[in-house]
Structure formats: structure tokens, C-alpha cells
CSV table of N, CA and C in Angstrom, one decimal:
chain,number,residue,atom,x,y,z
P,1,MET,N,9.6,38.1,52.3
P,1,MET,CA,8.9,38.0,51.1
P,1,MET,C,9.1,36.6,50.6
P,2,LYS,N,8.0,35.9,50.2
P,2,LYS,CA,8.0,34.5,49.8
P,2,LYS,C,7.8,34.5,48.3
P,3,HIS,N,8.7,33.7,47.6
P,3,HIS,CA,8.7,33.6,46.1
P,3,HIS,C,7.9,32.4,45.8
P,4,SER,N,7.0,32.5,44.8
P,4,SER,CA,6.3,31.3,44.3
P,4,SER,C,6.6,31.2,42.8
P,5,GLY,N,6.6,29.9,42.4
P,5,GLY,CA,6.9,29.7,41.0
P,5,GLY,C,8.2,29.0,40.8
P,6,PHE,N,8.6,28.8,39.6
P,6,PHE,CA,9.8,28.1,39.3
P,6,PHE,C,10.9,29.1,38.9
P,7,SER,N,12.2,28.7,39.1
P,7,SER,CA,13.3,29.6,38.7
P,7,SER,C,13.6,29.3,37.3
P,8,ILE,N,14.3,30.1,36.7
P,8,ILE,CA,14.7,30.0,35.2
P,8,ILE,C,15.5,28.7,35.0
P,9,VAL,N,16.4,28.4,36.0
P,9,VAL,CA,17.2,27.1,35.9
P,9,VAL,C,16.3,25.9,35.9
P,10,GLU,N,15.3,25.9,36.7
P,10,GLU,CA,14.4,24.7,36.8
P,10,GLU,C,13.6,24.6,35.5
P,11,LEU,N,13.2,25.7,34.9
P,11,LEU,CA,12.5,25.7,33.6
P,11,LEU,C,13.4,25.2,32.5
P,12,ILE,N,14.7,25.6,32.5
P,12,ILE,CA,15.6,25.2,31.4
P,12,ILE,C,15.9,23.7,31.6
P,13,VAL,N,16.0,23.2,32.8
P,13,VAL,CA,16.2,21.8,33.0
P,13,VAL,C,15.0,21.0,32.5
P,14,ALA,N,13.8,21.4,32.8
P,14,ALA,CA,12.6,20.7,32.3
P,14,ALA,C,12.5,20.7,30.8
P,15,VAL,N,12.8,21.8,30.2
P,15,VAL,CA,12.8,21.9,28.7
P,15,VAL,C,13.9,21.0,28.1
P,16,ALA,N,15.0,20.9,28.7
P,16,ALA,CA,16.1,20.1,28.2
P,16,ALA,C,15.7,18.6,28.3
P,17,ILE,N,15.1,18.2,29.4
P,17,ILE,CA,14.6,16.8,29.5
P,17,ILE,C,13.6,16.5,28.4
P,18,MET,N,12.7,17.4,28.2
P,18,MET,CA,11.7,17.2,27.1
P,18,MET,C,12.3,17.0,25.8
P,19,VAL,N,13.3,17.8,25.5
P,19,VAL,CA,14.0,17.8,24.2
P,19,VAL,C,14.7,16.4,24.0
P,20,VAL,N,15.3,15.9,25.1
P,20,VAL,CA,16.0,14.6,25.0
P,20,VAL,C,15.0,13.5,24.8
P,21,LEU,N,13.8,13.6,25.5
P,21,LEU,CA,12.8,12.6,25.3
P,21,LEU,C,12.2,12.6,23.9
P,22,VAL,N,12.0,13.7,23.3
P,22,VAL,CA,11.5,13.8,22.0
P,22,VAL,C,12.5,13.3,21.0
P,23,GLY,N,13.8,13.6,21.2
P,23,GLY,CA,14.9,13.1,20.4
P,23,GLY,C,15.0,11.6,20.4
P,24,LEU,N,14.7,11.0,21.5
P,24,LEU,CA,14.8,9.5,21.6
P,24,LEU,C,13.5,8.8,21.1
P,25,LEU,N,12.4,9.5,21.2
P,25,LEU,CA,11.1,8.8,20.7
P,25,LEU,C,10.8,9.1,19.3
P,26,THR,N,11.3,10.1,18.7
P,26,THR,CA,11.0,10.4,17.3
P,26,THR,C,11.4,9.3,16.3
P,27,PRO,N,12.6,8.7,16.3
P,27,PRO,CA,12.9,7.6,15.4
P,27,PRO,C,11.9,6.4,15.5
P,28,ALA,N,11.6,6.1,16.7
P,28,ALA,CA,10.7,4.9,17.0
P,28,ALA,C,9.3,5.3,16.4
P,29,TYR,N,8.8,6.5,16.5
P,29,TYR,CA,7.6,6.9,16.0
P,29,TYR,C,7.6,6.9,14.4
P,30,LEU,N,8.7,7.4,13.9
P,30,LEU,CA,8.8,7.4,12.4
P,30,LEU,C,8.8,6.0,11.8
P,31,HIS,N,9.5,5.1,12.5
P,31,HIS,CA,9.6,3.7,12.1
P,31,HIS,C,8.1,3.1,12.2
P,32,TYR,N,7.4,3.4,13.2
P,32,TYR,CA,6.0,2.9,13.3
P,32,TYR,C,5.2,3.4,12.2
P,33,ILE,N,5.3,4.6,11.8
P,33,ILE,CA,4.5,5.2,10.7
P,33,ILE,C,4.9,4.5,9.4
P,34,GLU,N,6.2,4.2,9.2
P,34,GLU,CA,6.6,3.6,7.9
P,34,GLU,C,6.1,2.1,7.9
P,35,LYS,N,6.1,1.4,9.0
P,35,LYS,CA,5.6,0.1,9.0
P,35,LYS,C,4.1,0.1,8.7
P,36,THR,N,3.4,1.1,9.2
P,36,THR,CA,1.9,1.2,8.9
P,36,THR,C,1.7,1.5,7.4
P,37,ARG,N,2.5,2.4,6.9
P,37,ARG,CA,2.3,2.6,5.4
P,37,ARG,C,2.6,1.4,4.6
P,38,ALA,N,3.7,0.7,4.9
P,38,ALA,CA,4.0,-0.6,4.2
P,38,ALA,C,2.8,-1.6,4.3
P,39,GLY,N,2.2,-1.7,5.5
P,39,GLY,CA,1.1,-2.5,5.7
P,39,GLY,C,-0.1,-2.1,4.8
P,40,MET,N,-0.3,-0.8,4.7
P,40,MET,CA,-1.4,-0.3,3.9
P,40,MET,C,-1.1,-0.6,2.4
P,41,ASP,N,0.1,-0.5,2.0
P,41,ASP,CA,0.5,-0.8,0.6
P,41,ASP,C,0.2,-2.3,0.3
P,42,GLU,N,0.6,-3.1,1.3
P,42,GLU,CA,0.4,-4.6,1.1
P,42,GLU,C,-1.1,-4.9,1.1
P,43,ASN,N,-1.9,-4.2,1.9
P,43,ASN,CA,-3.4,-4.4,1.9
P,43,ASN,C,-4.0,-4.0,0.6
P,44,THR,N,-3.5,-2.8,0.1
P,44,THR,CA,-4.0,-2.3,-1.2
P,44,THR,C,-3.7,-3.3,-2.3
P,45,ALA,N,-2.5,-3.8,-2.3
P,45,ALA,CA,-2.1,-4.8,-3.4
P,45,ALA,C,-2.9,-6.0,-3.3
P,46,GLU,N,-3.2,-6.5,-2.1
P,46,GLU,CA,-4.0,-7.7,-1.9
P,46,GLU,C,-5.5,-7.4,-2.4
P,47,GLU,N,-6.0,-6.2,-2.1
P,47,GLU,CA,-7.3,-5.9,-2.6
P,47,GLU,C,-7.4,-5.9,-4.1
P,48,ILE,N,-6.3,-5.4,-4.8
P,48,ILE,CA,-6.3,-5.4,-6.2
P,48,ILE,C,-6.3,-6.8,-6.7
P,49,ARG,N,-5.5,-7.7,-6.1
P,49,ARG,CA,-5.4,-9.1,-6.5
P,49,ARG,C,-6.7,-9.8,-6.3
P,50,ARG,N,-7.4,-9.5,-5.2
P,50,ARG,CA,-8.7,-10.2,-5.0
P,50,ARG,C,-9.8,-9.7,-6.0
P,51,ALA,N,-9.8,-8.4,-6.3
P,51,ALA,CA,-10.7,-7.8,-7.3
P,51,ALA,C,-10.5,-8.5,-8.6
P,52,THR,N,-9.2,-8.6,-9.0
P,52,THR,CA,-8.9,-9.2,-10.3
P,52,THR,C,-9.3,-10.7,-10.3
P,53,GLU,N,-9.1,-11.4,-9.2
P,53,GLU,CA,-9.5,-12.8,-9.1
P,53,GLU,C,-11.0,-12.9,-9.2
P,54,THR,N,-11.7,-12.0,-8.5
P,54,THR,CA,-13.2,-12.1,-8.6
P,54,THR,C,-13.7,-11.9,-10.0
P,55,ILE,N,-13.2,-10.9,-10.7
P,55,ILE,CA,-13.7,-10.6,-12.0
P,55,ILE,C,-13.4,-11.7,-13.0
P,56,ILE,N,-12.1,-12.2,-12.9
P,56,ILE,CA,-11.7,-13.2,-13.9
P,56,ILE,C,-12.4,-14.6,-13.6
P,57,LEU,N,-12.5,-15.0,-12.4
P,57,LEU,CA,-13.0,-16.3,-12.1
P,57,LEU,C,-14.5,-16.4,-12.1
P,58,SER,N,-15.2,-15.3,-11.8
P,58,SER,CA,-16.6,-15.3,-11.8
P,58,SER,C,-17.3,-14.9,-13.1
P,59,GLY,N,-16.5,-14.3,-14.0
P,59,GLY,CA,-17.1,-13.8,-15.2
P,59,GLY,C,-17.0,-14.7,-16.4
P,60,GLY,N,-16.3,-15.8,-16.3
P,60,GLY,CA,-16.2,-16.7,-17.4
P,60,GLY,C,-15.5,-16.0,-18.6
P,61,TYR,N,-14.6,-15.2,-18.4
P,61,TYR,CA,-13.8,-14.5,-19.4
P,61,TYR,C,-12.7,-15.4,-20.0
P,62,GLU,N,-12.4,-15.2,-21.2
P,62,GLU,CA,-11.2,-15.9,-21.8
P,62,GLU,C,-10.0,-15.0,-21.5
P,63,VAL,N,-9.0,-15.7,-20.9
P,63,VAL,CA,-7.8,-15.0,-20.5
P,63,VAL,C,-6.7,-15.3,-21.4
P,64,THR,N,-6.0,-14.3,-22.0
P,64,THR,CA,-4.9,-14.5,-22.8
P,64,THR,C,-3.6,-13.9,-22.3
P,65,ASP,N,-3.7,-12.8,-21.6
P,65,ASP,CA,-2.5,-12.1,-21.1
P,65,ASP,C,-2.1,-12.7,-19.7
P,66,ASP,N,-0.7,-12.7,-19.5
P,66,ASP,CA,-0.2,-13.2,-18.2
P,66,ASP,C,-0.4,-12.2,-17.1
P,67,VAL,N,0.1,-11.0,-17.4
P,67,VAL,CA,0.0,-9.9,-16.4
P,67,VAL,C,-1.2,-9.1,-16.6
P,68,VAL,N,-2.0,-8.9,-15.6
P,68,VAL,CA,-3.3,-8.2,-15.7
P,68,VAL,C,-3.3,-6.8,-15.2
P,69,VAL,N,-2.7,-6.6,-14.0
P,69,VAL,CA,-2.8,-5.3,-13.3
P,69,VAL,C,-1.4,-5.0,-12.7
P,70,THR,N,-1.0,-3.7,-12.7
P,70,THR,CA,0.2,-3.4,-11.9
P,70,THR,C,-0.2,-2.2,-11.0
P,71,PHE,N,0.5,-2.2,-9.8
P,71,PHE,CA,0.3,-1.2,-8.8
P,71,PHE,C,1.7,-0.6,-8.5
P,72,SER,N,2.0,0.6,-8.8
P,72,SER,CA,3.3,1.2,-8.7
P,72,SER,C,3.2,2.7,-8.5
P,73,LYS,N,4.3,3.4,-8.5
P,73,LYS,CA,4.3,4.8,-8.4
P,73,LYS,C,3.6,5.5,-9.5
P,74,ASN,N,3.3,4.8,-10.5
P,74,ASN,CA,2.5,5.3,-11.6
P,74,ASN,C,1.0,5.1,-11.4
P,75,GLY,N,0.6,4.5,-10.3
P,75,GLY,CA,-0.8,4.3,-10.0
P,75,GLY,C,-1.2,2.8,-10.3
P,76,ILE,N,-2.5,2.6,-10.3
P,76,ILE,CA,-3.0,1.3,-10.7
P,76,ILE,C,-3.2,1.3,-12.2
P,77,GLN,N,-2.6,0.3,-12.9
P,77,GLN,CA,-2.7,0.3,-14.3
P,77,GLN,C,-3.2,-1.1,-14.7
P,78,ILE,N,-4.3,-1.1,-15.5
P,78,ILE,CA,-4.7,-2.4,-16.1
P,78,ILE,C,-4.0,-2.5,-17.4
P,79,VAL,N,-3.2,-3.6,-17.5
P,79,VAL,CA,-2.3,-3.8,-18.6
P,79,VAL,C,-2.8,-4.9,-19.6
P,80,THR,N,-3.9,-5.4,-19.3
P,80,THR,CA,-4.5,-6.4,-20.2
P,80,THR,C,-5.4,-5.8,-21.2
P,81,SER,N,-5.5,-6.4,-22.3
P,81,SER,CA,-6.4,-6.0,-23.3
P,81,SER,C,-7.6,-7.0,-23.5
P,82,ASP,N,-7.6,-7.9,-22.5
P,82,ASP,CA,-8.7,-9.0,-22.6
P,82,ASP,C,-10.1,-8.4,-22.4
P,83,SER,N,-11.1,-9.2,-22.6
P,83,SER,CA,-12.5,-8.7,-22.6
P,83,SER,C,-12.9,-8.3,-21.3
P,84,TYR,N,-12.3,-8.7,-20.2
P,84,TYR,CA,-12.8,-8.3,-18.9
P,84,TYR,C,-12.1,-7.0,-18.3
P,85,ALA,N,-11.3,-6.3,-19.1
P,85,ALA,CA,-10.7,-5.1,-18.7
P,85,ALA,C,-11.6,-4.0,-18.2
P,86,ASN,N,-12.7,-3.9,-18.9
P,86,ASN,CA,-13.7,-2.8,-18.5
P,86,ASN,C,-14.4,-3.2,-17.1
P,87,ALA,N,-14.7,-4.5,-17.0
P,87,ALA,CA,-15.4,-5.0,-15.7
P,87,ALA,C,-14.4,-4.8,-14.6
P,88,LEU,N,-13.1,-5.1,-14.8
P,88,LEU,CA,-12.1,-5.0,-13.8
P,88,LEU,C,-11.9,-3.5,-13.4
P,89,GLU,N,-11.9,-2.6,-14.4
P,89,GLU,CA,-11.8,-1.2,-14.1
P,89,GLU,C,-12.9,-0.7,-13.2
P,90,GLU,N,-14.1,-1.1,-13.5
P,90,GLU,CA,-15.3,-0.7,-12.7
P,90,GLU,C,-15.2,-1.3,-11.3
P,91,GLU,N,-14.7,-2.5,-11.1
P,91,GLU,CA,-14.5,-3.1,-9.8
P,91,GLU,C,-13.5,-2.3,-9.0
P,92,LEU,N,-12.4,-2.0,-9.7
P,92,LEU,CA,-11.3,-1.2,-9.0
P,92,LEU,C,-11.8,0.2,-8.7
P,93,LYS,N,-12.6,0.8,-9.5
P,93,LYS,CA,-13.2,2.1,-9.2
P,93,LYS,C,-14.0,2.1,-7.9
P,94,ASP,N,-14.8,1.0,-7.8
P,94,ASP,CA,-15.6,0.8,-6.6
P,94,ASP,C,-14.8,0.7,-5.3
P,95,LEU,N,-13.6,0.0,-5.4
P,95,LEU,CA,-12.8,-0.2,-4.3
P,95,LEU,C,-12.0,1.0,-3.9
P,96,PHE,N,-11.5,1.7,-5.0
P,96,PHE,CA,-10.6,2.8,-4.8
P,96,PHE,C,-11.2,4.1,-5.4
P,97,PRO,N,-11.9,4.9,-4.7
P,97,PRO,CA,-12.5,6.1,-5.3
P,97,PRO,C,-11.6,7.0,-6.1
P,98,ASN,N,-10.3,7.0,-5.8
P,98,ASN,CA,-9.4,7.9,-6.5
P,98,ASN,C,-8.6,7.0,-7.5
P,99,PHE,N,-9.2,5.9,-8.0
P,99,PHE,CA,-8.5,5.1,-9.0
P,99,PHE,C,-8.4,5.9,-10.3
P,100,PRO,N,-7.3,5.9,-11.0
P,100,PRO,CA,-6.2,5.0,-10.9
P,100,PRO,C,-5.0,5.6,-10.2
P,101,SER,N,-5.2,6.7,-9.5
P,101,SER,CA,-4.0,7.5,-8.9
P,101,SER,C,-3.6,7.0,-7.6
P,102,VAL,N,-4.0,5.8,-7.2
P,102,VAL,CA,-3.6,5.2,-5.9
P,102,VAL,C,-2.2,4.7,-6.1
P,103,VAL,N,-1.3,5.2,-5.2
P,103,VAL,CA,0.2,4.8,-5.3
P,103,VAL,C,0.7,4.3,-4.0
P,104,PRO,N,1.7,3.5,-4.0
P,104,PRO,CA,2.3,3.1,-2.7
P,104,PRO,C,2.8,4.3,-2.0
P,105,GLU,N,2.6,4.3,-0.7
P,105,GLU,CA,3.0,5.4,0.2
P,105,GLU,C,4.3,5.1,1.0
P,106,SER,N,4.7,3.9,1.1
P,106,SER,CA,5.8,3.6,2.0
P,106,SER,C,7.1,3.6,1.2
P,107,LYS,N,8.2,3.8,2.0
P,107,LYS,CA,9.5,3.9,1.4
P,107,LYS,C,9.9,2.5,0.8
P,108,LYS,N,9.4,1.5,1.5
P,108,LYS,CA,9.7,0.1,1.1
P,108,LYS,C,9.2,-0.2,-0.3
P,109,TYR,N,8.0,0.2,-0.6
P,109,TYR,CA,7.4,-0.1,-1.9
P,109,TYR,C,7.3,1.1,-2.9
P,110,LYS,N,7.9,2.2,-2.5
P,110,LYS,CA,7.8,3.4,-3.3
P,110,LYS,C,8.3,3.2,-4.8
P,111,ASP,N,9.4,2.5,-5.0
P,111,ASP,CA,9.9,2.2,-6.3
P,111,ASP,C,9.6,0.8,-6.8
P,112,ALA,N,8.8,0.1,-6.0
P,112,ALA,CA,8.4,-1.3,-6.4
P,112,ALA,C,7.2,-1.4,-7.3
P,113,VAL,N,7.1,-2.5,-8.0
P,113,VAL,CA,5.9,-2.7,-8.8
P,113,VAL,C,5.3,-4.0,-8.4
P,114,TYR,N,4.0,-3.9,-8.1
P,114,TYR,CA,3.2,-5.1,-7.7
P,114,TYR,C,2.4,-5.5,-8.9
P,115,SER,N,2.6,-6.8,-9.3
P,115,SER,CA,2.0,-7.3,-10.5
P,115,SER,C,1.0,-8.4,-10.2
P,116,VAL,N,-0.2,-8.3,-10.7
P,116,VAL,CA,-1.2,-9.4,-10.6
P,116,VAL,C,-1.1,-10.2,-11.9
P,117,SER,N,-0.8,-11.5,-11.8
P,117,SER,CA,-0.6,-12.3,-12.9
P,117,SER,C,-1.5,-13.6,-12.8
P,118,LEU,N,-1.6,-14.3,-13.9
P,118,LEU,CA,-2.4,-15.5,-13.9
P,118,LEU,C,-1.5,-16.7,-14.1
P,119,SER,N,-1.9,-17.8,-13.5
P,119,SER,CA,-1.2,-19.0,-13.6
P,119,SER,C,-2.2,-20.1,-13.7
P,120,GLU,N,-2.0,-21.0,-14.7
P,120,GLU,CA,-2.9,-22.2,-14.8
P,120,GLU,C,-2.3,-23.3,-14.0
P,121,GLU,N,-3.1,-23.7,-13.0
P,121,GLU,CA,-2.7,-24.9,-12.2
P,121,GLU,C,-3.1,-26.2,-12.9
P,122,THR,N,-4.3,-26.2,-13.4
P,122,THR,CA,-4.7,-27.3,-14.1
P,122,THR,C,-5.4,-26.8,-15.4
P,123,MET,N,-5.9,-27.6,-16.2
P,123,MET,CA,-6.6,-27.2,-17.4
P,123,MET,C,-7.9,-26.5,-17.0
P,124,ASP,N,-8.5,-26.8,-15.9
P,124,ASP,CA,-9.8,-26.3,-15.5
P,124,ASP,C,-9.8,-25.1,-14.6
P,125,SER,N,-8.6,-24.8,-14.0
P,125,SER,CA,-8.6,-23.7,-13.0
P,125,SER,C,-7.5,-22.7,-13.2
P,126,MET,N,-7.8,-21.5,-12.9
P,126,MET,CA,-6.8,-20.4,-13.0
P,126,MET,C,-6.5,-19.9,-11.6
P,127,VAL,N,-5.3,-19.6,-11.3
P,127,VAL,CA,-4.9,-19.0,-10.1
P,127,VAL,C,-4.4,-17.6,-10.3
P,128,VAL,N,-4.9,-16.7,-9.5
P,128,VAL,CA,-4.5,-15.3,-9.6
P,128,VAL,C,-3.4,-15.0,-8.6
P,129,LEU,N,-2.2,-14.6,-9.0
P,129,LEU,CA,-1.1,-14.4,-8.1
P,129,LEU,C,-0.7,-13.0,-8.1
P,130,GLY,N,-0.2,-12.5,-7.0
P,130,GLY,CA,0.3,-11.2,-6.9
P,130,GLY,C,1.7,-11.2,-6.3
P,131,SER,N,2.6,-10.4,-6.9
P,131,SER,CA,4.0,-10.4,-6.3
P,131,SER,C,4.6,-9.0,-6.5
P,132,TRP,N,5.5,-8.6,-5.5
P,132,TRP,CA,6.2,-7.4,-5.5
P,132,TRP,C,7.5,-7.6,-6.2
P,133,ASP,N,7.9,-6.7,-7.1
P,133,ASP,CA,9.2,-6.6,-7.7
P,133,ASP,C,9.9,-5.4,-7.1
P,134,THR,N,10.8,-5.5,-6.2
P,134,THR,CA,11.4,-4.4,-5.5
P,134,THR,C,12.7,-4.0,-6.2
P,135,LYS,N,13.1,-4.7,-7.2
P,135,LYS,CA,14.3,-4.4,-7.9
P,135,LYS,C,15.5,-4.1,-7.1
């Protein structure tokens, strides 16, 4: 009588090898996912900065506030009361369909605040800056 197939010992060894491989690869995979989320948060913050820059520099608005927009666990918040706030809100709604509930997804930026602020380089030009405050 000829037996075909695998013995129980061979199956247990194969499963044990798979468990070890999954145990070794899971931390690397989770690190990769976290790096991707941090990159997405950085891209979102840069899009917010660019939208703010576009509205302020192309609209000819008078700017009086230093900090214009924040991006944090509370979502995207327009903190300026200047005349361009409505135009900026519309621009951000176009970029982010679920505005203002877009929040950082990575552990790196979960408790951080990204602020878009204005800086005058010369009397004739404004620079829109963005920075993370990770506290």
C-alpha cells in the first residue's frame, strides 16, 4: 500500500516556518505603512500651504493675521478673519472633499499642528510658510 500526501509532522513544520516568516515581516510592513501615512500627512499639509498661497497672492487681499490655517487632529481650521477666508475655504473644499474633517493619520503627526503663516520678505512680497509643531 502506497501513501500519498504529507504527514502531520511535515504540515506542522510548514506552518511553523510560515508563522516565523510572518513574525519577522510584520514589523517591517507596519513601519512601511507608517512612513506612507506620514508622507500623506506631509503632502496634505503642503497642499494646504499651496492653496493658501494661491488665494492670498493671486487675490490681492489685505492680510492682517500671521497664522492663516492649521491642520491638526481637529481637522483643517481657517483661523484668519481676513477678507479672503471665504475664498480660502472654497479652495480647500475643492482640494479636500471631506473638508474640514481631514486629519493627520500618522503617529508622527497625530498630535502635531501644522500652521500656515505669512511672512513679509520685502514691502512688496509675502511669503506663505508652513511648519509642523510636534511639541
